[in-house]
PDB file of C-alpha atoms and ligand atoms in Angstrom:
ATOM      1  CA  MET A   1     -18.245   6.836  38.739  1.00 96.00           C
ATOM      2  CA  LYS A   2     -21.664   5.428  38.079  1.00 98.00           C
ATOM      3  CA  TYR A   3     -23.948   7.293  35.710  1.00 98.00           C
ATOM      4  CA  SER A   4     -27.484   6.685  34.602  1.00 98.00           C
ATOM      5  CA  ALA A   5     -28.394   7.216  30.995  1.00 98.00           C
ATOM      6  CA  SER A   6     -31.723   7.171  29.238  1.00 98.00           C
ATOM      7  CA  CYS A   7     -33.348   7.529  25.864  1.00 98.00           C
ATOM      8  CA  HIS A   8     -35.684  10.483  25.324  1.00 98.00           C
ATOM      9  CA  CYS A   9     -38.960   8.789  26.252  1.00 98.00           C
ATOM     10  CA  GLY A  10     -37.391   6.979  29.218  1.00 98.00           C
ATOM     11  CA  ASN A  11     -38.343   3.475  28.090  1.00 98.00           C
ATOM     12  CA  VAL A  12     -34.659   2.503  28.010  1.00 98.00           C
ATOM     13  CA  LYS A  13     -32.336   3.189  30.923  1.00 98.00           C
ATOM     14  CA  LEU A  14     -28.688   2.251  31.275  1.00 98.00           C
ATOM     15  CA  LEU A  15     -26.478   2.170  34.320  1.00 98.00           C
ATOM     16  CA  LEU A  16     -22.823   2.796  33.452  1.00 98.00           C
ATOM     17  CA  GLU A  17     -19.476   2.742  35.187  1.00 98.00           C
ATOM     18  CA  THR A  18     -17.211   5.256  33.452  1.00 98.00           C
ATOM     19  CA  ASP A  19     -14.640   8.004  33.965  1.00 96.00           C
ATOM     20  CA  LEU A  20     -15.872   9.723  30.768  1.00 97.00           C
ATOM     21  CA  LYS A  21     -12.252  10.042  29.601  1.00 96.00           C
ATOM     22  CA  ILE A  22     -12.485   8.834  26.007  1.00 97.00           C
ATOM     23  CA  VAL A  23     -15.028  10.866  24.084  1.00 98.00           C
ATOM     24  CA  LYS A  24     -15.104  10.560  20.310  1.00 97.00           C
ATOM     25  CA  GLN A  25     -17.137  11.450  17.299  1.00 97.00           C
ATOM     26  CA  CYS A  26     -16.797   8.967  14.483  1.00 95.00           C
ATOM     27  CA  ASN A  27     -16.852   9.899  10.800  1.00 95.00           C
ATOM     28  CA  CYS A  28     -18.145   6.583   9.399  1.00 93.00           C
ATOM     29  CA  SER A  29     -21.305   6.564   7.299  1.00 93.00           C
ATOM     30  CA  ILE A  30     -23.715   5.953  10.183  1.00 94.00           C
ATOM     31  CA  CYS A  31     -21.991   7.950  12.923  1.00 94.00           C
ATOM     32  CA  LYS A  32     -21.700  11.087  10.831  1.00 95.00           C
ATOM     33  CA  ARG A  33     -25.470  10.951  10.451  1.00 96.00           C
ATOM     34  CA  LYS A  34     -26.127  10.352  14.148  1.00 95.00           C
ATOM     35  CA  ASN A  35     -23.578  13.040  14.996  1.00 96.00           C
ATOM     36  CA  ALA A  36     -23.399  11.851  18.598  1.00 97.00           C
ATOM     37  CA  LYS A  37     -20.483  12.257  20.963  1.00 98.00           C
ATOM     38  CA  MET A  38     -19.654   8.813  22.259  1.00 98.00           C
ATOM     39  CA  ASN A  39     -17.868   7.563  25.326  1.00 98.00           C
ATOM     40  CA  ILE A  40     -15.765   4.593  24.243  1.00 97.00           C
ATOM     41  CA  LEU A  41     -15.844   1.872  26.887  1.00 98.00           C
ATOM     42  CA  PRO A  42     -15.389  -1.844  27.450  1.00 97.00           C
ATOM     43  CA  LYS A  43     -18.630  -3.813  27.148  1.00 96.00           C
ATOM     44  CA  ASP A  44     -18.829  -4.550  30.858  1.00 97.00           C
ATOM     45  CA  ALA A  45     -19.000  -0.809  31.633  1.00 98.00           C
ATOM     46  CA  ILE A  46     -22.743  -1.209  31.180  1.00 97.00           C
ATOM     47  CA  ILE A  47     -23.878  -2.489  34.555  1.00 98.00           C
ATOM     48  CA  SER A  48     -27.506  -2.918  33.595  1.00 97.00           C
ATOM     49  CA  ILE A  49     -30.085  -2.051  30.982  1.00 97.00           C
ATOM     50  CA  SER A  50     -33.706  -1.653  31.908  1.00 97.00           C
ATOM     51  CA  GLY A  51     -36.370  -1.702  29.244  1.00 98.00           C
ATOM     52  CA  GLU A  52     -34.084  -3.649  26.930  1.00 97.00           C
ATOM     53  CA  GLU A  53     -37.153  -4.956  25.075  1.00 98.00           C
ATOM     54  CA  ASN A  54     -37.650  -1.392  23.830  1.00 98.00           C
ATOM     55  CA  LEU A  55     -34.323  -1.409  22.005  1.00 98.00           C
ATOM     56  CA  SER A  56     -34.053  -2.086  18.326  1.00 98.00           C
ATOM     57  CA  THR A  57     -30.824  -3.031  16.573  1.00 97.00           C
ATOM     58  CA  TYR A  58     -29.530  -1.677  13.296  1.00 97.00           C
ATOM     59  CA  GLN A  59     -26.795  -3.441  11.385  1.00 96.00           C
ATOM     60  CA  PHE A  60     -25.320  -2.943   7.939  1.00 93.00           C
ATOM     61  CA  GLY A  61     -22.263  -3.770   5.845  1.00 92.00           C
ATOM     62  CA  THR A  62     -20.285  -6.494   7.597  1.00 92.00           C
ATOM     63  CA  ASN A  63     -23.040  -6.739  10.260  1.00 93.00           C
ATOM     64  CA  VAL A  64     -20.440  -6.801  13.018  1.00 93.00           C
ATOM     65  CA  ALA A  65     -21.350  -3.619  14.807  1.00 94.00           C
ATOM     66  CA  LYS A  66     -24.734  -3.416  16.514  1.00 96.00           C
ATOM     67  CA  HIS A  67     -26.330  -0.008  16.774  1.00 96.00           C
ATOM     68  CA  TYR A  68     -29.032   0.180  19.430  1.00 98.00           C
ATOM     69  CA  PHE A  69     -31.818   2.706  19.512  1.00 98.00           C
ATOM     70  CA  CYS A  70     -35.160   3.064  21.267  1.00 98.00           C
ATOM     71  CA  LYS A  71     -38.077   1.748  19.203  1.00 98.00           C
ATOM     72  CA  ASN A  72     -40.344   4.413  20.600  1.00 98.00           C
ATOM     73  CA  CYS A  73     -38.367   7.666  20.505  1.00 98.00           C
ATOM     74  CA  GLY A  74     -35.644   6.648  18.052  1.00 98.00           C
ATOM     75  CA  ILE A  75     -32.751   7.808  20.192  1.00 98.00           C
ATOM     76  CA  TYR A  76     -29.414   6.064  19.732  1.00 98.00           C
ATOM     77  CA  THR A  77     -28.244   4.954  23.161  1.00 98.00           C
ATOM     78  CA  HIS A  78     -25.155   2.831  22.509  1.00 98.00           C
ATOM     79  CA  HIS A  79     -23.524   0.453  20.087  1.00 97.00           C
ATOM     80  CA  GLN A  80     -21.270  -2.537  19.998  1.00 97.00           C
ATOM     81  CA  ARG A  81     -18.158  -1.635  18.061  1.00 94.00           C
ATOM     82  CA  LYS A  82     -16.896  -3.229  14.885  1.00 91.00           C
ATOM     83  CA  SER A  83     -13.228  -2.477  15.517  1.00 88.00           C
ATOM     84  CA  ASP A  84     -13.326  -3.930  19.044  1.00 91.00           C
ATOM     85  CA  PRO A  85     -15.866  -6.679  19.774  1.00 88.00           C
ATOM     86  CA  ASN A  86     -15.418  -6.055  23.495  1.00 94.00           C
ATOM     87  CA  GLY A  87     -15.900  -2.348  23.086  1.00 97.00           C
ATOM     88  CA  ILE A  88     -18.974  -0.182  23.071  1.00 97.00           C
ATOM     89  CA  GLY A  89     -19.778   3.425  22.408  1.00 97.00           C
ATOM     90  CA  VAL A  90     -22.341   5.207  24.565  1.00 98.00           C
ATOM     91  CA  ASN A  91     -24.144   8.358  23.440  1.00 98.00           C
ATOM     92  CA  ILE A  92     -23.075  10.876  26.088  1.00 98.00           C
ATOM     93  CA  GLY A  93     -26.113  12.965  25.237  1.00 98.00           C
ATOM     94  CA  CYS A  94     -28.133  10.211  26.952  1.00 98.00           C
ATOM     95  CA  ILE A  95     -26.194  10.457  30.232  1.00 98.00           C
ATOM     96  CA  ASP A  96     -28.582  12.083  32.655  1.00 97.00           C
ATOM     97  CA  ASP A  97     -26.454  14.239  34.955  1.00 95.00           C
ATOM     98  CA  ILE A  98     -23.788  15.661  32.667  1.00 97.00           C
ATOM     99  CA  ASP A  99     -23.743  18.510  30.168  1.00 98.00           C
ATOM    100  CA  SER A 100     -22.545  16.742  27.044  1.00 97.00           C
ATOM    101  CA  PHE A 101     -21.706  20.121  25.467  1.00 97.00           C
ATOM    102  CA  GLN A 102     -18.881  20.506  27.961  1.00 97.00           C
ATOM    103  CA  TYR A 103     -17.071  17.485  26.568  1.00 97.00           C
ATOM    104  CA  ASP A 104     -14.781  17.839  23.572  1.00 96.00           C
ATOM    105  CA  ALA A 105     -14.783  14.903  21.212  1.00 96.00           C
ATOM    106  CA  ASP A 106     -11.806  13.752  19.160  1.00 95.00           C
ATOM    107  CA  VAL A 107     -12.482  12.421  15.698  1.00 96.00           C
ATOM    108  CA  LEU A 108     -12.513   8.654  15.457  1.00 93.00           C
ATOM    109  CA  ASP A 109     -11.455   8.077  11.881  1.00 92.00           C
ATOM    110  CA  MET A 110     -13.400   5.004  10.755  1.00 88.00           C
ATOM    111  CA  LYS A 111     -14.493   6.458   7.422  1.00 86.00           C
ATOM    112  CA  ASN A 112     -12.173   4.304   5.370  1.00 72.00           C
ATOM    113  CA  LYS A 113     -12.299   1.168   7.506  1.00 66.00           C
TER     114      LYS A 113
HETATM  115 ZN1  LIG B 201     -37.182   6.027  24.046  1.00 67.78          ZN
END
């Protein structure tokens, strides 16, 4: 299925291809603060990003993962994963036509990695 996703102000929009099967919440130092449920996907699941110039990137530690958020509204949209360079996590709260509260998230235990 194709889904559109957006940050809060709408400057950043993503088009995704996903079955929304793998939904996780990670307990690492940044994810526990964002507290977002994430759909774990291969990188090419993002078909397109519009307003990409509105994204800022946050990196820390080993600087492998890239955490993207909107410069204007601050919403975390997606990130490139550290544990899988071809993998991304997408904030399911940004997906426009789903109720993210209906999705249960398993814990992704990255706290000690
Ligand atoms: Zn925004």
